[in-house]
XYZ file of C-alpha atoms in Angstrom:
318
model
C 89.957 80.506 95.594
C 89.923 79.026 99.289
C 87.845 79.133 102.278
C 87.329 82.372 104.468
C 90.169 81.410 107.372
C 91.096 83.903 110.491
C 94.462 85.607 110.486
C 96.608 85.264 113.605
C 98.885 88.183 114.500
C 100.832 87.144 117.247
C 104.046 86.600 115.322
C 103.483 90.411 114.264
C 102.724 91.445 117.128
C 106.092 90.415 118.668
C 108.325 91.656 115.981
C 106.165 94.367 115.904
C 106.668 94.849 119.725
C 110.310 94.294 119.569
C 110.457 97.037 116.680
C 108.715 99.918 118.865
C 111.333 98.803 122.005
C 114.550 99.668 119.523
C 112.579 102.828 119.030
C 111.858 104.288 122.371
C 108.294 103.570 122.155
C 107.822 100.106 124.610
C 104.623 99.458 125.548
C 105.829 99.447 129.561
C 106.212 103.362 129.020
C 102.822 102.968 127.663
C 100.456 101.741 130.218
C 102.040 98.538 129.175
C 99.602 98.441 125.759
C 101.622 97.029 122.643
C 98.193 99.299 120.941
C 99.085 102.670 122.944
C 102.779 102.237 122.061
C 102.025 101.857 118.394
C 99.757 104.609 118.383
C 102.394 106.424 119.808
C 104.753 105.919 117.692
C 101.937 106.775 114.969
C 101.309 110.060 116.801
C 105.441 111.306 116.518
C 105.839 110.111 112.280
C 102.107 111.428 111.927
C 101.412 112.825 108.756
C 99.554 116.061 109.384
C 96.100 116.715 106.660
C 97.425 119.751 105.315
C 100.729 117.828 104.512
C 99.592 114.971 102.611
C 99.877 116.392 98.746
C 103.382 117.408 99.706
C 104.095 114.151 101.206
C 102.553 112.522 98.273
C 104.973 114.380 96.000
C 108.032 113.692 97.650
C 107.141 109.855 98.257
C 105.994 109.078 94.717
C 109.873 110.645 92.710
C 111.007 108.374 94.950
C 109.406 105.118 94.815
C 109.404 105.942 90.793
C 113.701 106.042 90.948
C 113.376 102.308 92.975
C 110.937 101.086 90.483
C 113.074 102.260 87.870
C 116.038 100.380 88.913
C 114.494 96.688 90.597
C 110.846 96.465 88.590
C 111.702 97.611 85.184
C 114.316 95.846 84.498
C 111.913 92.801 84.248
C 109.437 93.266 82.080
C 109.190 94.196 78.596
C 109.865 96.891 76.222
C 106.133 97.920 75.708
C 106.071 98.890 79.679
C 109.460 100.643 79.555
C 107.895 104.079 78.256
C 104.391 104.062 80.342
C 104.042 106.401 82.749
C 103.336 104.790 86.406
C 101.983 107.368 88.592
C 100.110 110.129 86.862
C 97.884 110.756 89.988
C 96.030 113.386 91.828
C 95.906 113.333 95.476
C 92.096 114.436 96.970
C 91.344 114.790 100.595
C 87.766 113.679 101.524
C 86.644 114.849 104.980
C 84.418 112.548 106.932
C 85.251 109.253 104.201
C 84.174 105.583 105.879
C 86.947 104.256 103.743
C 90.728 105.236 104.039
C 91.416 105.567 100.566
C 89.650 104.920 97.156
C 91.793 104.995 94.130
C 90.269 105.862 90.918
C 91.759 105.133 87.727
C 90.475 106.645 85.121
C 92.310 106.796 82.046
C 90.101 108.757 79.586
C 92.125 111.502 78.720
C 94.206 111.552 75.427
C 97.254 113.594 74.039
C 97.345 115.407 71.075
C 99.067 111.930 69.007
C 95.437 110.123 70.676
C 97.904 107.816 72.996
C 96.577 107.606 76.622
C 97.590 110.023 79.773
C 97.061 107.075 82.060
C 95.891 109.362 84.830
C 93.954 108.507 88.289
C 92.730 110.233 91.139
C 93.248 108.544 94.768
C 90.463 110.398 97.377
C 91.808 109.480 100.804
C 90.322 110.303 104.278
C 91.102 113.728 105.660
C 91.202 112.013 108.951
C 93.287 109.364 108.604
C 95.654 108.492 111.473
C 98.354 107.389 109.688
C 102.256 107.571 110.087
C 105.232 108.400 107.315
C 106.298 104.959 107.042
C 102.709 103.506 106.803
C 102.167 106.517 103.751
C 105.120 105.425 102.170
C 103.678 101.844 101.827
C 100.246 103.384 101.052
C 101.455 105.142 98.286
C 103.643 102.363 97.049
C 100.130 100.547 97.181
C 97.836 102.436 95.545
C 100.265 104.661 93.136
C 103.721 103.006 92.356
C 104.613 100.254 91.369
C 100.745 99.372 92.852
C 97.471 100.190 91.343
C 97.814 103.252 89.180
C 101.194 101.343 87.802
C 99.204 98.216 87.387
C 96.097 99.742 85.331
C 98.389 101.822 83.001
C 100.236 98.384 82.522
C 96.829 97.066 81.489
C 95.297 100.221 79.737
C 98.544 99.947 77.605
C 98.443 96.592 76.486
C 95.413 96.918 75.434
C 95.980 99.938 73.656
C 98.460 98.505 71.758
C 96.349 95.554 70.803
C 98.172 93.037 73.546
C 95.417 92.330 75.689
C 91.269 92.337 75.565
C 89.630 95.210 76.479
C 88.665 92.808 79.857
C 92.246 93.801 80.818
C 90.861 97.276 81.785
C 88.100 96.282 83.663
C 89.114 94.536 86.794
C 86.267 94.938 88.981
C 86.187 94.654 92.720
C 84.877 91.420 94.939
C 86.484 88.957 92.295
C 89.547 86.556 92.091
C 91.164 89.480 89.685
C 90.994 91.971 92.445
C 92.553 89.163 95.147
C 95.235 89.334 92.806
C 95.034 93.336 92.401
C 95.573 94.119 96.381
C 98.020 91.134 96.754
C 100.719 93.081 94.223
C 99.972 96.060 95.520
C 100.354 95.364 99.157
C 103.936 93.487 98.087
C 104.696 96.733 95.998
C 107.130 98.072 98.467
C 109.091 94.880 98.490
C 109.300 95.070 94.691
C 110.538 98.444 94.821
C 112.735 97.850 97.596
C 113.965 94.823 96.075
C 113.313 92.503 99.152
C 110.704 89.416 98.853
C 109.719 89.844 102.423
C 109.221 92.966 105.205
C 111.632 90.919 107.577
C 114.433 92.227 104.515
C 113.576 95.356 105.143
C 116.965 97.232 106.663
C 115.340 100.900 107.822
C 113.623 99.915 110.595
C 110.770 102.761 110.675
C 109.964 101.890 107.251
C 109.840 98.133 108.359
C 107.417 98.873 111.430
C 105.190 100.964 109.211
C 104.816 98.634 106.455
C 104.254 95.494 109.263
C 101.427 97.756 110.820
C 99.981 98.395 107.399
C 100.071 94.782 106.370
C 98.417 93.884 109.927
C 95.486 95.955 108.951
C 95.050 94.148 106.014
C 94.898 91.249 108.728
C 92.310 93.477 110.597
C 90.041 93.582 107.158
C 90.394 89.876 107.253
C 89.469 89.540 110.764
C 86.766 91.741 111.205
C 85.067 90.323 108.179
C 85.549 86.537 109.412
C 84.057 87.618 113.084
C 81.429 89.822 111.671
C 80.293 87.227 109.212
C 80.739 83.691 110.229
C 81.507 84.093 114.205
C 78.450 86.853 113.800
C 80.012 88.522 116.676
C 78.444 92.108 117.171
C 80.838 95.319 115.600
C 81.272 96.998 118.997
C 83.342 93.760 120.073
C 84.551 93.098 116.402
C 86.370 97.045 116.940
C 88.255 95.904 120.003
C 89.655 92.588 119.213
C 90.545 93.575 115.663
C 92.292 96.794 117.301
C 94.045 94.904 119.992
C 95.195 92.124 117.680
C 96.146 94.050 114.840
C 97.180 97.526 116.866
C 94.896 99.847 114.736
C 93.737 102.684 115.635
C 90.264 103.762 117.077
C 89.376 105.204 114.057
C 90.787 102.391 112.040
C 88.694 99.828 113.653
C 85.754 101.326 114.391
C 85.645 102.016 110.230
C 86.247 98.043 109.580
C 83.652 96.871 112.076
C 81.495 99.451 111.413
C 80.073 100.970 107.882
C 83.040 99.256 105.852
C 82.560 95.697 107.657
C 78.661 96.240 107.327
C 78.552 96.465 103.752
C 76.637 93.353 102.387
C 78.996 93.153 99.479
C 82.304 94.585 100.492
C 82.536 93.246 104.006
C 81.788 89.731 102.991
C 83.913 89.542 99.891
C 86.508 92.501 99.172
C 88.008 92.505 103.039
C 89.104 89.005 102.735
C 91.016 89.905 99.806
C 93.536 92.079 101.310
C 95.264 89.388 103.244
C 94.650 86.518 101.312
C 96.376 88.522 98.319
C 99.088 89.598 100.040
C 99.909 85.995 101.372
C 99.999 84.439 97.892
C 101.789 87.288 96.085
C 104.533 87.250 98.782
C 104.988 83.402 98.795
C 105.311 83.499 94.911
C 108.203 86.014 95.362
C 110.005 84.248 97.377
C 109.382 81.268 95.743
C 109.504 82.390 91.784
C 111.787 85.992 92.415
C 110.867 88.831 90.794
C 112.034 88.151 87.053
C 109.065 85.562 86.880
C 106.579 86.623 89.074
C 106.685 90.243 87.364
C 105.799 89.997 84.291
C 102.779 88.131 84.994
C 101.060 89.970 87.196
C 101.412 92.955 85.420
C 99.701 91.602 82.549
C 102.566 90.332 80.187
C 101.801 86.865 79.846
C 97.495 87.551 79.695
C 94.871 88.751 81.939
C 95.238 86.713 85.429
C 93.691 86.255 88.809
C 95.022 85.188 92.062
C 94.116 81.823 90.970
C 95.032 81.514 87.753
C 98.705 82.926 88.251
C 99.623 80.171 90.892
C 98.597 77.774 87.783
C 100.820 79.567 85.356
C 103.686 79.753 87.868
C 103.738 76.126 88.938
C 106.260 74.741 91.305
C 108.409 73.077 88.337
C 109.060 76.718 87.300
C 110.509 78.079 90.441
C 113.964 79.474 90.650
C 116.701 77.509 91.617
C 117.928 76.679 95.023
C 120.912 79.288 95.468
């Protein structure tokens, strides 16, 4: 719905910076590079390959328990029942992408009602820390994508929503909308409207870095595509601005950036998303921004659902 615009980092960067210091990991006892320091840090939470199911399983009871308690509570009775994160973790070796998450939603019990399941393939070499898995998973599993689509799939199995509700395809407004709630899903489960709120500290510096490579998408599609800057220099401003790694950036600059279709349109998306959801939660709170991104009050986009939450609406100064 607006103009492609680059993302400046610097205010991440510094809180980001400031972060790593409280940690032990300043970037003076790393050849005084905020990147090396983060990657650092990265390095000592890393998730190891062979542990990712098991970290998958003991991330998702838990995000499920926070969900229960700060995301149910506002929306309606159809949703209460639904399961949220019937998903199957697959490790891909040699993926371009990080992670693709797959809903499918064709099997059936016995009674005919859906098993709302999904499959998320994510790269066996992903360099990624705890912290930064914890918001992945609260992205793509819950109360993000795979709780999202069985929102949908069951509305419109219960004759509450078009059977558009279960197709929301990539490179649209719908899918702006789509990454924006799931990149906020944290704070939703969390029950904080920004990462700033955050009070664990590690989880705090692991969601910022994750949100900054949203800002990396952003970037590298903006320099790729209107700057028409070539990828090898692409890779090392988006990594030093937005302290990814070298297999992080060299993926967005490279065959994901390069993609006619998804580097022009869906990396935008990411930030853009994320910038609107989060402004409408602080500026709406949770018990009206909720329900209508989940699909209770119709099918939106990132568009539409400023219109239906219009400033008159917002919550009262405390």
């Amino acid at each position: 719905g607006e103009s492609p615009a680059y993302a400046d980092t610097s205010a991440d960067r510094e809180r980001v910076q400031a972060l790593l210091g409280n940690a032990g990991f300043s970037p003076a006892a790393h050849n005084d590079s905020l990147v090396d320091a983060a990657n650092a840090w990265r390095k000592a939470h890393a998730v190891a390959r062979e542990d990712i199911r098991r970290a998958s399983s003991d991330t998702i009871p838990r995000l499920e328990e926070m969900v229960r308690q700060r995301v149910m509570p506002h929306l309606p009775e159809e949703l209460q029942g639904v399961p949220r994160s019937n998903i199957t973790f697959l490790p891909i070796e040699n993926a371009w992408f990080s992670g693709s998450m797959n809903y499918l939603g064709r099997a059936r019990r016995e009674d005919g009602s859906p098993e709302y399941e999904a499959t998320y393939e994510i790269n066996a070499s992903l360099e990624i820390s705890a912290p930064e898995f914890e918001h992945l998973v609260s992205h793509e599993v819950v109360p993000g994508h795979v709780t999202t689509f069985a929102f949908l799939q069951h509305l419109y199995h219960i004759g509450m929503a078009g059977f558009e509700a279960t197709i929301q395809t990539m490179n649209t407004r719908a899918s702006t909308l789509s990454e924006g709630l799931a990149n906020n899903a944290i704070l939703f489960a969390l029950g904080v409207s920004s990462p700033e709120e955050i009070e664990d500290e590690t989880l705090q510096l692991g969601v910022l870095l994750s949100l900054m490579q949203d800002k990396a998408k952003n970037n590298a599609s903006y320099l790729l595509y209107a700057e028409k800057l070539p990828a090898s220099e692409v890779e090392q401003r988006i990594r030093k601005e937005c302290l990814l790694s070298e297999e992080r950036a060299g993926k967005l600059a490279g065959a994901w950036g390069s993609h006619p279709i998804l580097g022009r349109m869906y990396l935008p998306s990411y930030h853009v998303g994320t910038r609107v959801v989060g402004e409408l939660l602080r500026s709406h709170g949770p018990e009206l921004l909720l329900p209508a991104i989940y699909g209770c009050r119709g099918v939106l986009d990132i568009v539409t659902l400023q219109t239906l939450l219009k400033p008159s609406r917002q919550r009262p100064e405390k």
